[in-house]
Amino acid sequence: MAKSDDRKFIYWFSELGIKDVPAVGGKNASLGEMFANLTRKGVQVPNGYAVSAYAYDHYITSSGIRGQIEALLKGLDPKNIAQLAERGDKIRTLIRGTPLPKALEAEIMSAYDKLSQDYGGEVDTAVRSSATAEDLPDASFAGQQDTYLNIRGHKALLEACRACFASLFTDRAIAYREEKKFSHFAVALSIAVQKMVRSDLASAGVMFTIDTESGFKDAVYVTAGYGLGESVVGGLINPDEFYVHKPTLQQGYKSIIYAHLGEKQRKMIYTDPATSGGKRTTSLEVPPEERRRFCLTPEDVLTLARWGVIIEEHYSQEAGYYKPMDMEWAKDGQSGQLFIVQARPETVISRRETGVIRRHVLDKMGPVLAEGMAVGDLIGNGPAHVIKTAEHIGQFKSGAVLVTEMTDPDWVPIMKIASAIVTDMGGRTCHAAIISRELGIPCIVGTGNASKRIAMGQEITVSCAGGSKGVVYQGLLPHHAEEIRLDQLDMPKRPLLLQQSDPDRAFPDAQYPHAGVGLIRIDELMRDEAKVHPLACLAFAGWKAAGDNAELVQQIEALTAGYDDKAQYFVESLARGIGRIAAASFPRPARVLLSDGTSRDLDQLVGGREFSFSADERNPALGARGAARYGDLDYEEAFGLELKALKMVRDEMGLGNVSLVLPSAQTAKEARVVTDKLGEAGLQRGKGGLELHLLVRTPAQALALAEFAEGFDGFVFDVGGLAQLAQGMDGSNLRVRDFYSETHPAVLTLLELGLKEAKKLKKPAGLANIAPGTLAFYAGQGLTKRADYVVARPEVLPKWREALLEAEGRKG
């Protein structure tokens, strides 16, 4: 362990720990902490050494340049961009041109020789800044200094060290310290000299042990791109993205609950400075066939996630409180091994006020101009200011929406005065995402072409309020914010369960108090996640081999990029959609409603018209749905894929909180046909705690509930469906709306009888699919007291809570 008053120039990582920030800065202290304590737990960290903060102070003092730097900084106005640029350039030129003290040079070179000897030859290193104020919880200095890659040999190393010292005085770093009220000489710079991982031959990226948007704590978030990690960190690409569920991962399951194939347009690789004008790295386009593949294997993702959990647990234990982590990782293309090359505390989302749910809502929609990955959950609007290059940033006006290809730290001054940010490239860990979180402004990254589709001065609204997908709308759309303080929230005695089929909303909506997820509709996941008809996935290989349905084949290939086996794509798309929702609810129940859409709904899936049942159905609402369709020989294989997805969620991901809801079984015989198929697929009721509930939609079911008692663990009354079939009316048809009612006496009678019978059978029964205005009436009639729970969509939960509290004689 180093001492902050040690007058040492060099510390090896093995000598350092997390308390050594004063001596070697945050980055080096953390590398030492991991190297010394976590390598024995299996976390691989490349070796290296730190050039100390004392070495920096000794350098600028003994060389006589400190006084010159102070003179250049005196009277500086950081808002005067021209003055800032001129003085910053003079300081950096001064430092780069001033030789290091001979004793310091000698120790840097000696340590480099030892590192080379340990690795069996002249070693390639990354030379990174490690400021003594960097990564502190009250001031994020991340990205303010520079990094130099593929540094070999004494001469290149010494030049890189001087350049690294000089980067303490980049324009952005000077302005940042001025804003945070840090003395320029209270911050010293240490340098990390670390063996590089040959990720230029493989892949690299960033990992967080918390969801960076919602603050959900039970997921590890991994991003990945080909080549050196700067392509991901710098926002040069749209990376692959993964979420891994921590609790089930720690139980030994392969709990990847999300996998998104990024474009990964470019990669940074080594180049020979002798033949490239002194450049040591270069950026290349990634071939299309590589872009269509994930750059990590599932086992790589799981290994990184396990390491992330180990690192988080270690740092949390050291701190004495929960401390989520932000890490950089790299995969060596020569050895195939993974390494953690940097770790620091996450300092934005984890510091948000807890116990408060803030929901931002658009009051109306408009034409969609662009879509990408949402950063945060805010909404902003204003005139678009489209900027192609940094030379035009001086023209940016306060309150405008910054629209550009990508940002870097030089853009921070205009990002601070933007109402929102939209970029063509980057992922949720790129520069624009990090800074927008810190500034608390809405940001959408990875749109692909927003800077081309949005015109200069066009009035736009940037919405990140819809989950992980961000949308740019035309026009200045009205919106409002809602706030719920959980410590002031009185909850009804009757449990509230979520009706949730949007995986993008699963993590943020999980904050609201609820007893689990009562309905996850597979139909909606097929439409929004898989998008391709299951039978089309099965038929794809045959079509392609025979040259049939060429246009359809091309469309399916585009949607299923990254998967050679299209049926497996369908299975994993469903499984990971269910998995994210179930993980957000874990260990509370998450009940999945087996597919129940009309034949016309299936027709809308890609390839669906090739397998349509709808031509024979005059009334699709009463056609081949649910249980009646599962046993049809023309659909049986498709249902089999649905069951494979469910088995993957329970057995591979370990989400044993997932149970099933069977729709549309009118008789016990029909129900047995389905339960037999479930058993054949390894989804036996009772095995591993698997429950099977029945969705009660028809009068026949409600009146003959006892017939189903033996085969089910409970009942869910689909109020909307029951009301339509009891009255023979389509509740969505405007022509009959004045006559249709969920409070019709027949509906109330059916619910009274059904709930009474469920109680007699000692089976739990819930109410679902209720119009917002109906619940209060049901509560007043005493129906909610007879139900064991109510299932509600997240956006209406507050209203339903109020209605139930009022029925209980309590105020909301």
PDB file of N, CA and C in Angstrom, residues 213 348 352 360 373-381 396 399-402 407 411-422 431-445 462-464:
ATOM      1  N   GLU A 213     -29.983   3.380 -17.143  1.00  0.00           N
ATOM      2  CA  GLU A 213     -31.137   4.246 -17.396  1.00  0.00           C
ATOM      3  C   GLU A 213     -32.114   4.266 -16.223  1.00  0.00           C
ATOM      4  N   VAL A 348     -23.458   8.420 -11.492  1.00  0.00           N
ATOM      5  CA  VAL A 348     -24.619   9.226 -11.907  1.00  0.00           C
ATOM      6  C   VAL A 348     -25.918   8.594 -11.429  1.00  0.00           C
ATOM      7  N   ARG A 352     -28.791   9.132  -7.750  1.00  0.00           N
ATOM      8  CA  ARG A 352     -30.115   9.738  -7.830  1.00  0.00           C
ATOM      9  C   ARG A 352     -30.885   9.512  -6.531  1.00  0.00           C
ATOM     10  N   HIS A 360     -42.256  10.731 -16.961  1.00  0.00           N
ATOM     11  CA  HIS A 360     -42.508  11.798 -17.923  1.00  0.00           C
ATOM     12  C   HIS A 360     -43.402  11.248 -19.026  1.00  0.00           C
ATOM     13  N   MET A 373     -31.569   4.615 -29.223  1.00  0.00           N
ATOM     14  CA  MET A 373     -31.527   4.140 -27.842  1.00  0.00           C
ATOM     15  C   MET A 373     -31.706   5.318 -26.888  1.00  0.00           C
ATOM     16  N   ALA A 374     -32.668   5.198 -25.998  1.00  0.00           N
ATOM     17  CA  ALA A 374     -32.960   6.271 -25.043  1.00  0.00           C
ATOM     18  C   ALA A 374     -31.930   6.276 -23.921  1.00  0.00           C
ATOM     19  N   VAL A 375     -31.533   7.462 -23.525  1.00  0.00           N
ATOM     20  CA  VAL A 375     -30.678   7.651 -22.358  1.00  0.00           C
ATOM     21  C   VAL A 375     -31.501   8.394 -21.317  1.00  0.00           C
ATOM     22  N   GLY A 376     -31.823   7.735 -20.211  1.00  0.00           N
ATOM     23  CA  GLY A 376     -32.693   8.328 -19.216  1.00  0.00           C
ATOM     24  C   GLY A 376     -34.154   8.205 -19.618  1.00  0.00           C
ATOM     25  N   ASP A 377     -35.024   8.987 -18.966  1.00  0.00           N
ATOM     26  CA  ASP A 377     -36.462   8.885 -19.223  1.00  0.00           C
ATOM     27  C   ASP A 377     -37.116  10.253 -19.379  1.00  0.00           C
ATOM     28  N   LEU A 378     -36.339  11.262 -19.775  1.00  0.00           N
ATOM     29  CA  LEU A 378     -36.840  12.626 -19.863  1.00  0.00           C
ATOM     30  C   LEU A 378     -37.383  12.934 -21.259  1.00  0.00           C
ATOM     31  N   ILE A 379     -38.039  14.075 -21.375  1.00  0.00           N
ATOM     32  CA  ILE A 379     -38.547  14.591 -22.640  1.00  0.00           C
ATOM     33  C   ILE A 379     -38.067  16.028 -22.786  1.00  0.00           C
ATOM     34  N   GLY A 380     -37.604  16.393 -23.970  1.00  0.00           N
ATOM     35  CA  GLY A 380     -37.172  17.762 -24.228  1.00  0.00           C
ATOM     36  C   GLY A 380     -37.540  18.160 -25.642  1.00  0.00           C
ATOM     37  N   ASN A 381     -37.648  19.460 -25.891  1.00  0.00           N
ATOM     38  CA  ASN A 381     -37.919  19.888 -27.251  1.00  0.00           C
ATOM     39  C   ASN A 381     -37.310  21.252 -27.530  1.00  0.00           C
ATOM     40  N   PHE A 396     -23.857  27.369 -31.799  1.00  0.00           N
ATOM     41  CA  PHE A 396     -24.977  26.723 -31.100  1.00  0.00           C
ATOM     42  C   PHE A 396     -25.645  27.699 -30.134  1.00  0.00           C
ATOM     43  N   GLY A 399     -30.846  26.247 -25.512  1.00  0.00           N
ATOM     44  CA  GLY A 399     -32.212  25.771 -25.640  1.00  0.00           C
ATOM     45  C   GLY A 399     -32.495  24.985 -26.900  1.00  0.00           C
ATOM     46  N   ALA A 400     -31.538  24.948 -27.819  1.00  0.00           N
ATOM     47  CA  ALA A 400     -31.722  24.170 -29.045  1.00  0.00           C
ATOM     48  C   ALA A 400     -31.452  22.694 -28.768  1.00  0.00           C
ATOM     49  N   VAL A 401     -31.898  21.834 -29.678  1.00  0.00           N
ATOM     50  CA  VAL A 401     -31.617  20.401 -29.591  1.00  0.00           C
ATOM     51  C   VAL A 401     -30.385  20.122 -30.445  1.00  0.00           C
ATOM     52  N   LEU A 402     -29.349  19.589 -29.820  1.00  0.00           N
ATOM     53  CA  LEU A 402     -28.124  19.262 -30.547  1.00  0.00           C
ATOM     54  C   LEU A 402     -28.328  17.965 -31.320  1.00  0.00           C
ATOM     55  N   THR A 407     -20.575  13.004 -30.362  1.00  0.00           N
ATOM     56  CA  THR A 407     -19.937  14.072 -29.598  1.00  0.00           C
ATOM     57  C   THR A 407     -18.624  13.564 -29.008  1.00  0.00           C
ATOM     58  N   TRP A 411     -17.135  19.011 -26.919  1.00  0.00           N
ATOM     59  CA  TRP A 411     -18.481  19.528 -27.150  1.00  0.00           C
ATOM     60  C   TRP A 411     -19.224  19.836 -25.854  1.00  0.00           C
ATOM     61  N   VAL A 412     -18.618  19.526 -24.712  1.00  0.00           N
ATOM     62  CA  VAL A 412     -19.321  19.672 -23.433  1.00  0.00           C
ATOM     63  C   VAL A 412     -19.907  21.064 -23.221  1.00  0.00           C
ATOM     64  N   PRO A 413     -19.195  22.152 -23.555  1.00  0.00           N
ATOM     65  CA  PRO A 413     -19.780  23.482 -23.313  1.00  0.00           C
ATOM     66  C   PRO A 413     -21.140  23.688 -23.982  1.00  0.00           C
ATOM     67  N   ILE A 414     -21.342  23.193 -25.215  1.00  0.00           N
ATOM     68  CA  ILE A 414     -22.655  23.389 -25.846  1.00  0.00           C
ATOM     69  C   ILE A 414     -23.659  22.336 -25.381  1.00  0.00           C
ATOM     70  N   MET A 415     -23.170  21.163 -24.954  1.00  0.00           N
ATOM     71  CA  MET A 415     -24.079  20.148 -24.435  1.00  0.00           C
ATOM     72  C   MET A 415     -24.768  20.650 -23.161  1.00  0.00           C
ATOM     73  N   LYS A 416     -24.067  21.470 -22.401  1.00  0.00           N
ATOM     74  CA  LYS A 416     -24.626  21.997 -21.153  1.00  0.00           C
ATOM     75  C   LYS A 416     -25.806  22.932 -21.385  1.00  0.00           C
ATOM     76  N   ILE A 417     -25.887  23.550 -22.564  1.00  0.00           N
ATOM     77  CA  ILE A 417     -26.964  24.505 -22.815  1.00  0.00           C
ATOM     78  C   ILE A 417     -28.001  23.955 -23.796  1.00  0.00           C
ATOM     79  N   ALA A 418     -27.877  22.660 -24.142  1.00  0.00           N
ATOM     80  CA  ALA A 418     -28.840  22.030 -25.053  1.00  0.00           C
ATOM     81  C   ALA A 418     -30.074  21.568 -24.289  1.00  0.00           C
ATOM     82  N   SER A 419     -31.242  21.597 -24.943  1.00  0.00           N
ATOM     83  CA  SER A 419     -32.451  21.072 -24.316  1.00  0.00           C
ATOM     84  C   SER A 419     -32.535  19.562 -24.466  1.00  0.00           C
ATOM     85  N   ALA A 420     -31.808  19.012 -25.448  1.00  0.00           N
ATOM     86  CA  ALA A 420     -31.754  17.571 -25.673  1.00  0.00           C
ATOM     87  C   ALA A 420     -30.623  17.301 -26.653  1.00  0.00           C
ATOM     88  N   ILE A 421     -30.233  16.018 -26.751  1.00  0.00           N
ATOM     89  CA  ILE A 421     -29.134  15.617 -27.638  1.00  0.00           C
ATOM     90  C   ILE A 421     -29.579  14.408 -28.447  1.00  0.00           C
ATOM     91  N   VAL A 422     -29.287  14.422 -29.746  1.00  0.00           N
ATOM     92  CA  VAL A 422     -29.594  13.297 -30.627  1.00  0.00           C
ATOM     93  C   VAL A 422     -28.345  13.015 -31.460  1.00  0.00           C
ATOM     94  N   HIS A 431     -19.888   8.837 -25.115  1.00  0.00           N
ATOM     95  CA  HIS A 431     -19.674  10.133 -24.484  1.00  0.00           C
ATOM     96  C   HIS A 431     -20.970  10.917 -24.335  1.00  0.00           C
ATOM     97  N   ALA A 432     -21.784  10.982 -25.395  1.00  0.00           N
ATOM     98  CA  ALA A 432     -23.036  11.748 -25.335  1.00  0.00           C
ATOM     99  C   ALA A 432     -23.950  11.215 -24.238  1.00  0.00           C
ATOM    100  N   ALA A 433     -24.001   9.883 -24.099  1.00  0.00           N
ATOM    101  CA  ALA A 433     -24.853   9.266 -23.081  1.00  0.00           C
ATOM    102  C   ALA A 433     -24.358   9.604 -21.677  1.00  0.00           C
ATOM    103  N   ILE A 434     -23.057   9.496 -21.465  1.00  0.00           N
ATOM    104  CA  ILE A 434     -22.484   9.753 -20.136  1.00  0.00           C
ATOM    105  C   ILE A 434     -22.729  11.195 -19.709  1.00  0.00           C
ATOM    106  N   ILE A 435     -22.445  12.129 -20.609  1.00  0.00           N
ATOM    107  CA  ILE A 435     -22.574  13.547 -20.256  1.00  0.00           C
ATOM    108  C   ILE A 435     -24.040  13.942 -20.081  1.00  0.00           C
ATOM    109  N   SER A 436     -24.930  13.418 -20.930  1.00  0.00           N
ATOM    110  CA  SER A 436     -26.347  13.785 -20.799  1.00  0.00           C
ATOM    111  C   SER A 436     -26.916  13.288 -19.470  1.00  0.00           C
ATOM    112  N   ARG A 437     -26.477  12.091 -19.025  1.00  0.00           N
ATOM    113  CA  ARG A 437     -26.928  11.608 -17.716  1.00  0.00           C
ATOM    114  C   ARG A 437     -26.465  12.560 -16.617  1.00  0.00           C
ATOM    115  N   GLU A 438     -25.205  12.964 -16.723  1.00  0.00           N
ATOM    116  CA  GLU A 438     -24.641  13.840 -15.700  1.00  0.00           C
ATOM    117  C   GLU A 438     -25.341  15.193 -15.693  1.00  0.00           C
ATOM    118  N   LEU A 439     -25.709  15.682 -16.876  1.00  0.00           N
ATOM    119  CA  LEU A 439     -26.350  16.983 -16.983  1.00  0.00           C
ATOM    120  C   LEU A 439     -27.855  16.909 -16.738  1.00  0.00           C
ATOM    121  N   GLY A 440     -28.433  15.685 -16.825  1.00  0.00           N
ATOM    122  CA  GLY A 440     -29.866  15.531 -16.622  1.00  0.00           C
ATOM    123  C   GLY A 440     -30.698  16.042 -17.780  1.00  0.00           C
ATOM    124  N   ILE A 441     -30.261  15.762 -19.014  1.00  0.00           N
ATOM    125  CA  ILE A 441     -31.026  16.170 -20.187  1.00  0.00           C
ATOM    126  C   ILE A 441     -31.312  14.937 -21.045  1.00  0.00           C
ATOM    127  N   PRO A 442     -32.445  14.932 -21.779  1.00  0.00           N
ATOM    128  CA  PRO A 442     -32.763  13.762 -22.610  1.00  0.00           C
ATOM    129  C   PRO A 442     -31.780  13.602 -23.753  1.00  0.00           C
ATOM    130  N   CYS A 443     -31.512  12.353 -24.085  1.00  0.00           N
ATOM    131  CA  CYS A 443     -30.535  12.065 -25.132  1.00  0.00           C
ATOM    132  C   CYS A 443     -30.929  10.769 -25.826  1.00  0.00           C
ATOM    133  N   ILE A 444     -30.852  10.759 -27.144  1.00  0.00           N
ATOM    134  CA  ILE A 444     -31.082   9.547 -27.932  1.00  0.00           C
ATOM    135  C   ILE A 444     -29.839   9.311 -28.768  1.00  0.00           C
ATOM    136  N   VAL A 445     -29.253   8.125 -28.646  1.00  0.00           N
ATOM    137  CA  VAL A 445     -28.032   7.791 -29.380  1.00  0.00           C
ATOM    138  C   VAL A 445     -28.309   6.649 -30.356  1.00  0.00           C
ATOM    139  N   VAL A 462     -37.860  15.386 -28.314  1.00  0.00           N
ATOM    140  CA  VAL A 462     -37.021  14.222 -28.051  1.00  0.00           C
ATOM    141  C   VAL A 462     -37.574  13.512 -26.822  1.00  0.00           C
ATOM    142  N   SER A 463     -38.105  12.303 -27.025  1.00  0.00           N
ATOM    143  CA  SER A 463     -38.739  11.576 -25.921  1.00  0.00           C
ATOM    144  C   SER A 463     -37.971  10.312 -25.572  1.00  0.00           C
ATOM    145  N   CYS A 464     -37.544  10.235 -24.315  1.00  0.00           N
ATOM    146  CA  CYS A 464     -36.904   9.033 -23.772  1.00  0.00           C
ATOM    147  C   CYS A 464     -37.832   8.371 -22.746  1.00  0.00           C
TER     148      CYS A 464
END
